[in-house]
């Protein structure tokens, strides 16, 4: 393997692993803030026990997420130095805002929250958790703004062969970034809600701590229900924007080969990239792709054959990631909608609790597929339309990357095993009596 493929594998492995922990931090911080606020307002001990139980999982998850996230930024210097040289003025400033403005704030506040139980008032302690949730979300804003610039670059000027910042406002208020933020954070809330509901279902099936986990389940259910329907709505709007900003990705998402009006969507298809067609097409819905992309069933949608071969993303990976992600998205909406009607009779419906228990991994899969779609669907560009991924890699030996890639897999594997073992152990023990 060459240095380009090895570097892509390394960044993909590190990012995919890191993103196993980020969404739970985003969503669980909000749920914890709500739980602690209820404790302050009602004085009911059960809410304090909920904060302490779910808070310990939050801390373990946060710690692994931080450790695995720091190394990502170093890779821009070690593996992607030509990329950093080309657009470091823009990308670097956004990462600096995230690190100095929000990550440090989040870390400091987390210290106050951990050690401040008996040193500040209950109200102040709850406010600290809200601020942690705010800082976590702020970090997401700037990371996603940086990534969105790679997806849809705006507010720059090319000078002396480099992209330089011309309008910070255009970069900060990039429409692509705003849509990506709401989609990603919405997905994080779904993941967190299913995580809490799944663990609550585990204990409810065992008839353990019934009042505690019924309250936990219902609180997460509200977050999951709202987020699931919101992400479907936002995803549709995001797809329409994609038709304008990344038409090759849109065509690959639907394996759409021929430019045509009244473009269809197929309920099932299988791309044949070599022959530039679909091997299987079942369940044709005429005009649906035109309608989804341009809000008109008669609109023209450009097919992959009208894009140069060397500017098309890998169709099978992009198509499959998108379809499974969308299918899971509708499942989340259905599962939470059913849960809403069963919320007062959870223990009377063990079949539903089992479904929710075994659903815990599904939002993780959907989130990873979402990033696969975002990153693979952008290829062959590292900055869409400006710089190819092949031109961004560092001039280093493949053996150097092979060593670091192996080290990443081994060390992250150990970290992940340790982190999840701690979480599983804590979950199995359940909440403390007092």
Tab-separated table of C-alpha atoms in Angstrom:
chain	number	residue	atom	x	y	z
A	1	UNK	CA	0.000	0.000	0.000
A	2	UNK	CA	1.182	3.524	-0.754
A	3	UNK	CA	1.435	6.392	1.711
A	4	UNK	CA	-1.853	7.924	0.514
A	5	UNK	CA	-3.934	4.828	1.218
A	6	UNK	CA	-2.169	4.181	4.521
A	7	UNK	CA	-2.709	7.785	5.645
A	8	UNK	CA	-6.373	7.631	4.683
A	9	UNK	CA	-6.798	4.352	6.574
A	10	UNK	CA	-5.079	5.810	9.612
A	11	UNK	CA	-7.216	8.951	9.693
A	12	UNK	CA	-10.379	6.955	9.036
A	13	UNK	CA	-9.579	4.464	11.814
A	14	UNK	CA	-8.708	7.203	14.319
A	15	UNK	CA	-11.747	9.328	13.448
A	16	UNK	CA	-14.196	6.430	13.454
A	17	UNK	CA	-12.923	5.329	16.857
A	18	UNK	CA	-13.025	8.882	18.251
A	19	UNK	CA	-16.590	9.346	17.062
A	20	UNK	CA	-17.731	6.333	19.066
A	21	UNK	CA	-17.457	8.609	22.109
A	22	UNK	CA	-18.255	12.137	20.890
A	23	UNK	CA	-22.029	11.781	20.319
A	24	UNK	CA	-22.661	10.332	23.779
A	25	UNK	CA	-20.775	13.249	25.346
A	26	UNK	CA	-22.939	15.739	23.438
A	27	UNK	CA	-26.271	14.155	24.275
A	28	UNK	CA	-25.606	12.838	27.755
A	29	UNK	CA	-24.355	16.237	28.939
A	30	UNK	CA	-27.771	17.723	28.087
A	31	UNK	CA	-29.659	14.865	29.767
A	32	UNK	CA	-27.484	15.233	32.874
A	33	UNK	CA	-28.182	18.961	32.964
A	34	UNK	CA	-31.933	18.279	32.793
A	35	UNK	CA	-31.719	15.613	35.524
A	36	UNK	CA	-29.717	17.869	37.823
A	37	UNK	CA	-32.064	20.790	37.231
A	38	UNK	CA	-34.996	18.598	38.246
A	39	UNK	CA	-33.115	17.635	41.389
A	40	UNK	CA	-32.588	21.296	42.252
A	41	UNK	CA	-36.217	22.188	41.575
A	42	UNK	CA	-37.909	19.213	43.256
A	43	UNK	CA	-35.341	18.123	45.817
A	44	UNK	CA	-36.229	14.498	44.958
A	45	UNK	CA	-33.326	12.207	45.750
A	46	UNK	CA	-33.964	9.980	42.737
A	47	UNK	CA	-32.809	12.737	40.346
A	48	UNK	CA	-29.543	13.094	42.270
A	49	UNK	CA	-28.994	9.328	42.002
A	50	UNK	CA	-29.681	9.566	38.261
A	51	UNK	CA	-27.098	12.335	37.873
A	52	UNK	CA	-24.505	10.313	39.749
A	53	UNK	CA	-25.187	7.063	37.848
A	54	UNK	CA	-25.311	8.507	34.334
A	55	UNK	CA	-22.637	11.065	35.253
A	56	UNK	CA	-20.065	8.343	35.883
A	57	UNK	CA	-20.705	6.892	32.422
A	58	UNK	CA	-20.400	10.401	31.009
A	59	UNK	CA	-16.983	10.868	32.636
A	60	UNK	CA	-15.579	7.541	31.376
A	61	UNK	CA	-16.878	8.267	27.882
A	62	UNK	CA	-15.543	11.838	27.946
A	63	UNK	CA	-12.064	10.713	29.023
A	64	UNK	CA	-11.700	8.191	26.184
A	65	UNK	CA	-13.102	10.719	23.717
A	66	UNK	CA	-10.561	13.367	24.692
A	67	UNK	CA	-7.584	11.033	24.487
A	68	UNK	CA	-8.554	9.755	21.048
A	69	UNK	CA	-9.430	13.206	19.704
A	70	UNK	CA	-6.143	14.942	20.446
A	71	UNK	CA	-4.151	12.741	18.080
A	72	UNK	CA	-6.389	13.636	15.141
A	73	UNK	CA	-5.096	17.198	14.993
A	74	UNK	CA	-1.479	16.018	14.983
A	75	UNK	CA	-2.159	13.996	11.842
A	76	UNK	CA	-2.760	17.186	9.875
A	77	UNK	CA	0.932	17.930	10.432
A	78	UNK	CA	2.367	14.421	10.183
A	79	UNK	CA	0.271	12.819	7.430
A	80	UNK	CA	-1.379	15.767	5.673
A	81	UNK	CA	1.296	18.487	5.677
A	82	UNK	CA	0.594	19.608	2.092
A	83	UNK	CA	-3.063	20.022	2.990
A	84	UNK	CA	-2.112	22.031	6.083
A	85	UNK	CA	0.210	24.198	4.020
A	86	UNK	CA	-2.533	24.857	1.475
A	87	UNK	CA	-5.370	25.797	3.818
A	88	UNK	CA	-3.854	26.010	7.294
A	89	UNK	CA	-4.770	29.713	7.582
A	90	UNK	CA	-8.448	28.810	7.494
A	91	UNK	CA	-8.592	25.362	9.046
A	92	UNK	CA	-6.104	26.219	11.794
A	93	UNK	CA	-8.023	29.267	12.986
A	94	UNK	CA	-11.228	27.241	13.370
A	95	UNK	CA	-9.479	24.489	15.324
A	96	UNK	CA	-7.838	27.127	17.532
A	97	UNK	CA	-11.222	28.635	18.406
A	98	UNK	CA	-12.533	25.175	19.257
A	99	UNK	CA	-9.584	24.263	21.454
A	100	UNK	CA	-8.985	27.578	23.233
A	101	UNK	CA	-12.569	28.771	23.440
A	102	UNK	CA	-14.558	25.630	24.155
A	103	UNK	CA	-12.508	22.501	24.826
A	104	UNK	CA	-10.503	24.142	27.615
A	105	UNK	CA	-13.703	25.669	29.029
A	106	UNK	CA	-15.372	22.254	28.982
A	107	UNK	CA	-12.398	20.601	30.683
A	108	UNK	CA	-12.154	23.234	33.434
A	109	UNK	CA	-15.890	23.152	34.096
A	110	UNK	CA	-15.805	19.372	34.238
A	111	UNK	CA	-13.237	19.630	37.036
A	112	UNK	CA	-15.549	22.012	38.901
A	113	UNK	CA	-18.463	19.601	38.415
A	114	UNK	CA	-16.527	16.544	39.614
A	115	UNK	CA	-14.979	18.144	42.702
A	116	UNK	CA	-17.618	20.771	43.460
A	117	UNK	CA	-20.427	18.645	44.901
A	118	UNK	CA	-19.906	19.805	48.477
A	119	UNK	CA	-18.187	23.102	47.717
A	120	UNK	CA	-20.753	25.037	45.670
A	121	UNK	CA	-24.532	25.274	45.940
A	122	UNK	CA	-26.815	22.753	44.238
A	123	UNK	CA	-28.054	25.443	41.881
A	124	UNK	CA	-24.505	26.497	40.931
A	125	UNK	CA	-23.559	22.849	40.414
A	126	UNK	CA	-26.469	22.371	38.005
A	127	UNK	CA	-25.492	25.541	36.135
A	128	UNK	CA	-21.988	24.116	35.718
A	129	UNK	CA	-23.436	21.053	33.961
A	130	UNK	CA	-25.433	23.297	31.610
A	131	UNK	CA	-22.224	25.171	30.838
A	132	UNK	CA	-20.450	21.851	30.148
A	133	UNK	CA	-23.226	20.981	27.690
A	134	UNK	CA	-22.864	24.431	26.115
A	135	UNK	CA	-19.071	24.063	25.787
A	136	UNK	CA	-19.392	20.551	24.312
A	137	UNK	CA	-21.831	21.847	21.738
A	138	UNK	CA	-19.572	24.833	21.045
A	139	UNK	CA	-16.698	22.464	20.300
A	140	UNK	CA	-18.939	20.633	17.857
A	141	UNK	CA	-19.846	23.907	16.140
A	142	UNK	CA	-16.249	24.753	15.260
A	143	UNK	CA	-15.120	21.237	14.392
A	144	UNK	CA	-18.078	20.889	12.032
A	145	UNK	CA	-17.459	24.374	10.617
A	146	UNK	CA	-13.899	23.301	9.781
A	147	UNK	CA	-15.081	20.085	8.170
A	148	UNK	CA	-17.816	21.919	6.284
A	149	UNK	CA	-15.244	24.237	4.754
A	150	UNK	CA	-13.662	21.123	3.247
A	151	UNK	CA	-17.084	20.063	1.967
A	152	UNK	CA	-18.078	23.483	0.631
A	153	UNK	CA	-15.251	26.068	0.750
A	154	UNK	CA	-16.356	29.707	1.077
A	155	UNK	CA	-14.848	33.004	2.263
A	156	UNK	CA	-11.348	32.388	0.879
A	157	UNK	CA	-8.985	33.698	-1.735
A	158	UNK	CA	-6.210	31.776	-3.490
A	159	UNK	CA	-2.959	33.706	-3.137
A	160	UNK	CA	0.534	32.364	-3.858
A	161	UNK	CA	-0.899	28.866	-4.267
A	162	UNK	CA	-2.560	28.858	-0.851
A	163	UNK	CA	-6.104	29.348	0.391
A	164	UNK	CA	-6.204	32.419	2.624
A	165	UNK	CA	-9.073	33.660	4.748
A	166	UNK	CA	-10.923	36.562	3.131
A	167	UNK	CA	-14.204	36.595	5.060
A	168	UNK	CA	-14.429	34.977	8.482
A	169	UNK	CA	-18.175	35.647	8.542
A	170	UNK	CA	-18.702	33.618	5.353
A	171	UNK	CA	-16.754	30.709	6.833
A	172	UNK	CA	-18.482	30.897	10.219
A	173	UNK	CA	-21.979	31.177	8.725
A	174	UNK	CA	-21.422	28.714	5.896
A	175	UNK	CA	-24.882	27.247	5.199
A	176	UNK	CA	-23.334	23.809	4.775
A	177	UNK	CA	-21.837	24.063	8.278
A	178	UNK	CA	-25.135	25.086	9.853
A	179	UNK	CA	-26.945	22.153	8.253
A	180	UNK	CA	-24.151	19.744	9.166
A	181	UNK	CA	-24.188	20.952	12.768
A	182	UNK	CA	-27.903	20.368	13.248
A	183	UNK	CA	-27.728	16.971	11.543
A	184	UNK	CA	-24.730	15.779	13.558
A	185	UNK	CA	-25.902	17.078	16.927
A	186	UNK	CA	-29.399	15.716	16.262
A	187	UNK	CA	-27.856	12.305	15.542
A	188	UNK	CA	-25.810	12.594	18.754
A	189	UNK	CA	-28.995	13.202	20.754
A	190	UNK	CA	-30.596	10.123	19.139
A	191	UNK	CA	-27.559	8.019	20.047
A	192	UNK	CA	-27.569	9.263	23.633
A	193	UNK	CA	-31.301	8.709	23.998
A	194	UNK	CA	-31.078	5.128	22.677
A	195	UNK	CA	-28.080	4.484	24.927
A	196	UNK	CA	-30.007	5.570	28.036
A	197	UNK	CA	-33.206	3.821	26.925
A	198	UNK	CA	-31.328	0.602	26.134
A	199	UNK	CA	-29.590	0.437	29.492
A	200	UNK	CA	-32.825	1.361	31.266
A	201	UNK	CA	-34.575	-1.425	29.350
A	202	UNK	CA	-31.926	-3.887	30.539
A	203	UNK	CA	-32.680	-3.132	34.189
A	204	UNK	CA	-36.454	-2.913	33.673
A	205	UNK	CA	-36.417	-6.385	32.113
A	206	UNK	CA	-34.690	-7.608	35.259
A	207	UNK	CA	-37.210	-5.714	37.440
A	208	UNK	CA	-34.329	-3.794	39.045
A	209	UNK	CA	-34.557	-0.172	40.193
A	210	UNK	CA	-37.852	0.139	38.337
A	211	UNK	CA	-38.731	3.706	39.378
A	212	UNK	CA	-35.180	4.917	38.650
A	213	UNK	CA	-34.940	3.436	35.171
A	214	UNK	CA	-38.531	4.219	34.220
A	215	UNK	CA	-37.803	7.911	34.813
A	216	UNK	CA	-34.491	7.616	32.935
A	217	UNK	CA	-36.187	5.879	30.016
A	218	UNK	CA	-38.968	8.450	29.740
A	219	UNK	CA	-36.577	11.406	29.828
A	220	UNK	CA	-34.411	9.867	27.110
A	221	UNK	CA	-37.516	8.946	25.112
A	222	UNK	CA	-38.517	12.607	24.807
A	223	UNK	CA	-35.047	13.496	23.527
A	224	UNK	CA	-35.002	10.527	21.144
A	225	UNK	CA	-38.482	11.159	19.738
A	226	UNK	CA	-37.914	14.866	19.033
A	227	UNK	CA	-34.409	14.293	17.648
A	228	UNK	CA	-35.428	11.385	15.395
A	229	UNK	CA	-38.130	13.344	13.579
A	230	UNK	CA	-35.986	16.484	13.510
A	231	UNK	CA	-33.062	14.643	11.862
A	232	UNK	CA	-35.362	13.212	9.165
A	233	UNK	CA	-36.684	16.695	8.376
A	234	UNK	CA	-33.233	18.287	8.513
A	235	UNK	CA	-31.699	15.465	6.477
A	236	UNK	CA	-34.189	16.081	3.680
A	237	UNK	CA	-33.300	19.796	3.675
A	238	UNK	CA	-29.575	18.933	3.835
A	239	UNK	CA	-29.963	16.648	0.807
A	240	UNK	CA	-31.520	19.504	-1.150
A	241	UNK	CA	-28.542	21.710	-0.343
A	242	UNK	CA	-26.201	18.891	-1.385
A	243	UNK	CA	-27.755	18.936	-4.850
A	244	UNK	CA	-26.308	22.429	-5.244
A	245	UNK	CA	-22.985	22.078	-3.432
A	246	UNK	CA	-21.876	18.475	-4.131
A	247	UNK	CA	-23.889	17.083	-7.077
A	248	UNK	CA	-21.501	14.142	-7.539
A	249	UNK	CA	-22.111	13.001	-3.963
A	250	UNK	CA	-25.880	13.305	-4.431
A	251	UNK	CA	-25.739	11.224	-7.632
A	252	UNK	CA	-23.593	8.586	-5.898
A	253	UNK	CA	-25.940	8.487	-2.881
A	254	UNK	CA	-28.772	7.371	-5.159
A	255	UNK	CA	-26.576	5.560	-7.708
A	256	UNK	CA	-28.055	7.886	-10.335
A	257	UNK	CA	-26.196	7.406	-13.641
A	258	UNK	CA	-28.212	9.171	-16.340
A	259	UNK	CA	-28.968	12.899	-16.374
A	260	UNK	CA	-32.726	13.121	-16.571
A	261	UNK	CA	-35.830	14.965	-15.544
A	262	UNK	CA	-38.368	13.206	-13.330
A	263	UNK	CA	-35.391	11.342	-11.804
A	264	UNK	CA	-36.465	8.257	-9.835
A	265	UNK	CA	-35.489	6.695	-6.522
A	266	UNK	CA	-35.312	2.908	-6.244
A	267	UNK	CA	-36.363	1.077	-3.104
A	268	UNK	CA	-33.546	-1.361	-3.795
A	269	UNK	CA	-30.654	-1.090	-6.216
A	270	UNK	CA	-27.099	-2.342	-6.531
A	271	UNK	CA	-24.487	-0.175	-8.307
A	272	UNK	CA	-22.243	-1.625	-11.002
A	273	UNK	CA	-19.492	0.994	-11.144
A	274	UNK	CA	-17.463	-0.783	-13.817
A	275	UNK	CA	-20.299	-0.665	-16.341
A	276	UNK	CA	-21.720	2.654	-15.064
A	277	UNK	CA	-25.201	1.323	-14.332
A	278	UNK	CA	-27.224	-0.426	-11.671
A	279	UNK	CA	-27.030	-4.192	-11.668
A	280	UNK	CA	-30.395	-4.440	-9.871
A	281	UNK	CA	-33.231	-1.908	-9.739
A	282	UNK	CA	-36.392	-2.716	-7.775
A	283	UNK	CA	-39.238	-0.443	-6.684
A	284	UNK	CA	-38.887	2.563	-9.000
A	285	UNK	CA	-40.536	5.741	-7.657
A	286	UNK	CA	-40.613	8.194	-10.606
A	287	UNK	CA	-39.698	11.812	-9.881
A	288	UNK	CA	-38.815	11.181	-6.237
A	289	UNK	CA	-35.110	12.085	-6.561
A	290	UNK	CA	-35.999	15.279	-8.475
A	291	UNK	CA	-38.537	16.120	-5.796
A	292	UNK	CA	-36.182	15.433	-2.889
A	293	UNK	CA	-33.267	17.315	-4.441
A	294	UNK	CA	-35.002	20.287	-6.081
A	295	UNK	CA	-38.543	20.171	-4.644
A	296	UNK	CA	-39.948	19.601	-8.136
A	297	UNK	CA	-40.733	16.188	-9.624
A	298	UNK	CA	-39.853	17.516	-13.090
A	299	UNK	CA	-36.433	18.936	-12.128
A	300	UNK	CA	-33.332	17.678	-13.922
A	301	UNK	CA	-30.826	15.708	-11.827
A	302	UNK	CA	-27.345	15.296	-13.273
A	303	UNK	CA	-26.204	11.676	-13.496
A	304	UNK	CA	-22.776	10.259	-12.698
A	305	UNK	CA	-21.986	9.600	-16.363
A	306	UNK	CA	-21.893	13.351	-16.968
A	307	UNK	CA	-19.103	13.824	-14.429
A	308	UNK	CA	-15.490	12.931	-15.309
A	309	UNK	CA	-14.620	9.451	-14.033
A	310	UNK	CA	-11.738	10.825	-11.960
A	311	UNK	CA	-14.103	13.222	-10.151
A	312	UNK	CA	-16.629	10.627	-9.005
A	313	UNK	CA	-16.647	9.240	-5.442
A	314	UNK	CA	-16.701	5.478	-4.816
A	315	UNK	CA	-20.353	4.829	-5.650
A	316	UNK	CA	-20.988	1.536	-3.833
A	317	UNK	CA	-19.646	2.781	-0.466
A	318	UNK	CA	-21.423	6.140	-0.736
A	319	UNK	CA	-24.712	4.562	-1.864
A	320	UNK	CA	-24.702	1.786	0.756
A	321	UNK	CA	-23.760	4.112	3.622
A	322	UNK	CA	-26.535	6.515	2.703
A	323	UNK	CA	-29.244	3.892	2.295
A	324	UNK	CA	-28.503	2.085	5.564
A	325	UNK	CA	-28.220	5.387	7.444
A	326	UNK	CA	-31.587	6.557	6.114
A	327	UNK	CA	-33.213	3.209	6.907
A	328	UNK	CA	-31.927	3.386	10.473
A	329	UNK	CA	-33.130	6.981	10.747
A	330	UNK	CA	-36.702	5.950	9.990
A	331	UNK	CA	-36.355	3.019	12.412
A	332	UNK	CA	-35.362	5.422	15.215
A	333	UNK	CA	-38.440	7.547	14.560
A	334	UNK	CA	-40.715	4.483	14.560
A	335	UNK	CA	-39.149	2.967	17.696
A	336	UNK	CA	-39.465	6.190	19.689
A	337	UNK	CA	-42.999	6.817	18.424
A	338	UNK	CA	-44.045	3.360	19.612
A	339	UNK	CA	-42.257	4.073	22.896
A	340	UNK	CA	-44.286	7.255	23.352
A	341	UNK	CA	-47.515	5.277	23.335
A	342	UNK	CA	-46.050	2.633	25.678
A	343	UNK	CA	-44.255	5.043	28.023
A	344	UNK	CA	-46.700	4.501	30.909
A	345	UNK	CA	-46.689	0.695	30.477
A	346	UNK	CA	-43.018	-0.065	29.833
A	347	UNK	CA	-42.699	-3.031	32.192
A	348	UNK	CA	-45.886	-4.532	30.742
A	349	UNK	CA	-44.262	-4.706	27.303
A	350	UNK	CA	-41.026	-6.689	27.647
A	351	UNK	CA	-40.876	-7.217	23.864
A	352	UNK	CA	-40.457	-3.461	23.413
A	353	UNK	CA	-37.804	-3.286	26.138
A	354	UNK	CA	-35.867	-6.083	24.393
A	355	UNK	CA	-36.076	-4.205	21.108
A	356	UNK	CA	-34.685	-1.076	22.738
A	357	UNK	CA	-31.939	-3.028	24.529
A	358	UNK	CA	-30.715	-4.551	21.273
A	359	UNK	CA	-31.081	-1.184	19.511
A	360	UNK	CA	-28.203	0.396	21.467
A	361	UNK	CA	-25.586	-0.204	18.700
A	362	UNK	CA	-27.792	1.033	15.852
A	363	UNK	CA	-27.349	4.816	16.331
A	364	UNK	CA	-23.569	4.233	16.578
A	365	UNK	CA	-23.705	2.426	13.218
A	366	UNK	CA	-25.828	5.211	11.719
A	367	UNK	CA	-23.418	7.888	12.943
A	368	UNK	CA	-20.366	6.101	11.549
A	369	UNK	CA	-22.132	5.569	8.225
A	370	UNK	CA	-23.040	9.252	8.162
A	371	UNK	CA	-19.376	10.195	8.410
A	372	UNK	CA	-18.468	7.554	5.836
A	373	UNK	CA	-20.968	9.157	3.476
A	374	UNK	CA	-19.645	12.652	4.211
A	375	UNK	CA	-15.980	11.793	3.719
A	376	UNK	CA	-16.002	9.066	1.056
A	377	UNK	CA	-18.723	10.883	-0.883
A	378	UNK	CA	-16.458	13.964	-1.115
A	379	UNK	CA	-13.670	12.048	-2.839
A	380	UNK	CA	-11.475	12.502	-4.785
A	381	UNK	CA	-11.332	15.911	-3.122
A	382	UNK	CA	-9.978	16.718	0.323
A	383	UNK	CA	-11.279	20.270	-0.194
A	384	UNK	CA	-14.167	20.003	-2.620
A	385	UNK	CA	-13.218	21.387	-6.022
A	386	UNK	CA	-9.960	22.906	-4.758
A	387	UNK	CA	-7.525	20.210	-3.678
A	388	UNK	CA	-7.430	16.490	-4.363
A	389	UNK	CA	-6.734	14.095	-1.504
A	390	UNK	CA	-3.824	12.630	-3.462
A	391	UNK	CA	-2.155	16.068	-3.499
A	392	UNK	CA	-2.582	16.622	0.242
A	393	UNK	CA	-0.585	13.767	1.708
A	394	UNK	CA	2.831	14.309	3.330
A	395	UNK	CA	6.008	13.304	1.439
A	396	UNK	CA	6.888	10.510	3.869
A	397	UNK	CA	7.674	6.823	3.561
A	398	UNK	CA	4.829	4.269	3.630
A	399	UNK	CA	6.685	2.348	6.335
A	400	UNK	CA	6.411	5.341	8.674
A	401	UNK	CA	2.633	5.423	8.334
A	402	UNK	CA	2.344	1.650	8.558
A	403	UNK	CA	4.047	1.739	11.964
A	404	UNK	CA	1.858	4.542	13.316
A	405	UNK	CA	-1.301	2.939	11.884
A	406	UNK	CA	-0.479	-0.335	13.646
A	407	UNK	CA	0.213	1.558	16.871
A	408	UNK	CA	-3.096	3.436	16.600
A	409	UNK	CA	-5.050	0.206	16.146
A	410	UNK	CA	-3.361	-1.510	19.077
A	411	UNK	CA	-3.467	1.412	21.525
A	412	UNK	CA	-6.981	2.531	20.603
A	413	UNK	CA	-8.141	-1.068	20.768
A	414	UNK	CA	-6.835	-1.341	24.326
A	415	UNK	CA	-8.306	2.045	25.280
A	416	UNK	CA	-11.674	1.122	23.829
A	417	UNK	CA	-11.713	-2.255	25.556
A	418	UNK	CA	-10.829	-0.643	28.897
A	419	UNK	CA	-13.387	2.160	28.487
A	420	UNK	CA	-16.275	-0.075	27.510
A	421	UNK	CA	-15.379	-2.619	30.203
A	422	UNK	CA	-15.652	0.154	32.809
A	423	UNK	CA	-18.963	1.324	31.366
A	424	UNK	CA	-20.409	-2.212	31.206
A	425	UNK	CA	-19.285	-2.905	34.760
A	426	UNK	CA	-20.908	0.286	36.034
A	427	UNK	CA	-24.094	-0.369	34.067
A	428	UNK	CA	-24.386	-3.913	35.400
A	429	UNK	CA	-23.946	-2.765	38.994
A	430	UNK	CA	-26.740	-0.244	38.628
A	431	UNK	CA	-27.244	2.915	40.706
A	432	UNK	CA	-26.202	3.200	44.314
A	433	UNK	CA	-28.962	2.855	46.890
A	434	UNK	CA	-28.428	6.404	48.192
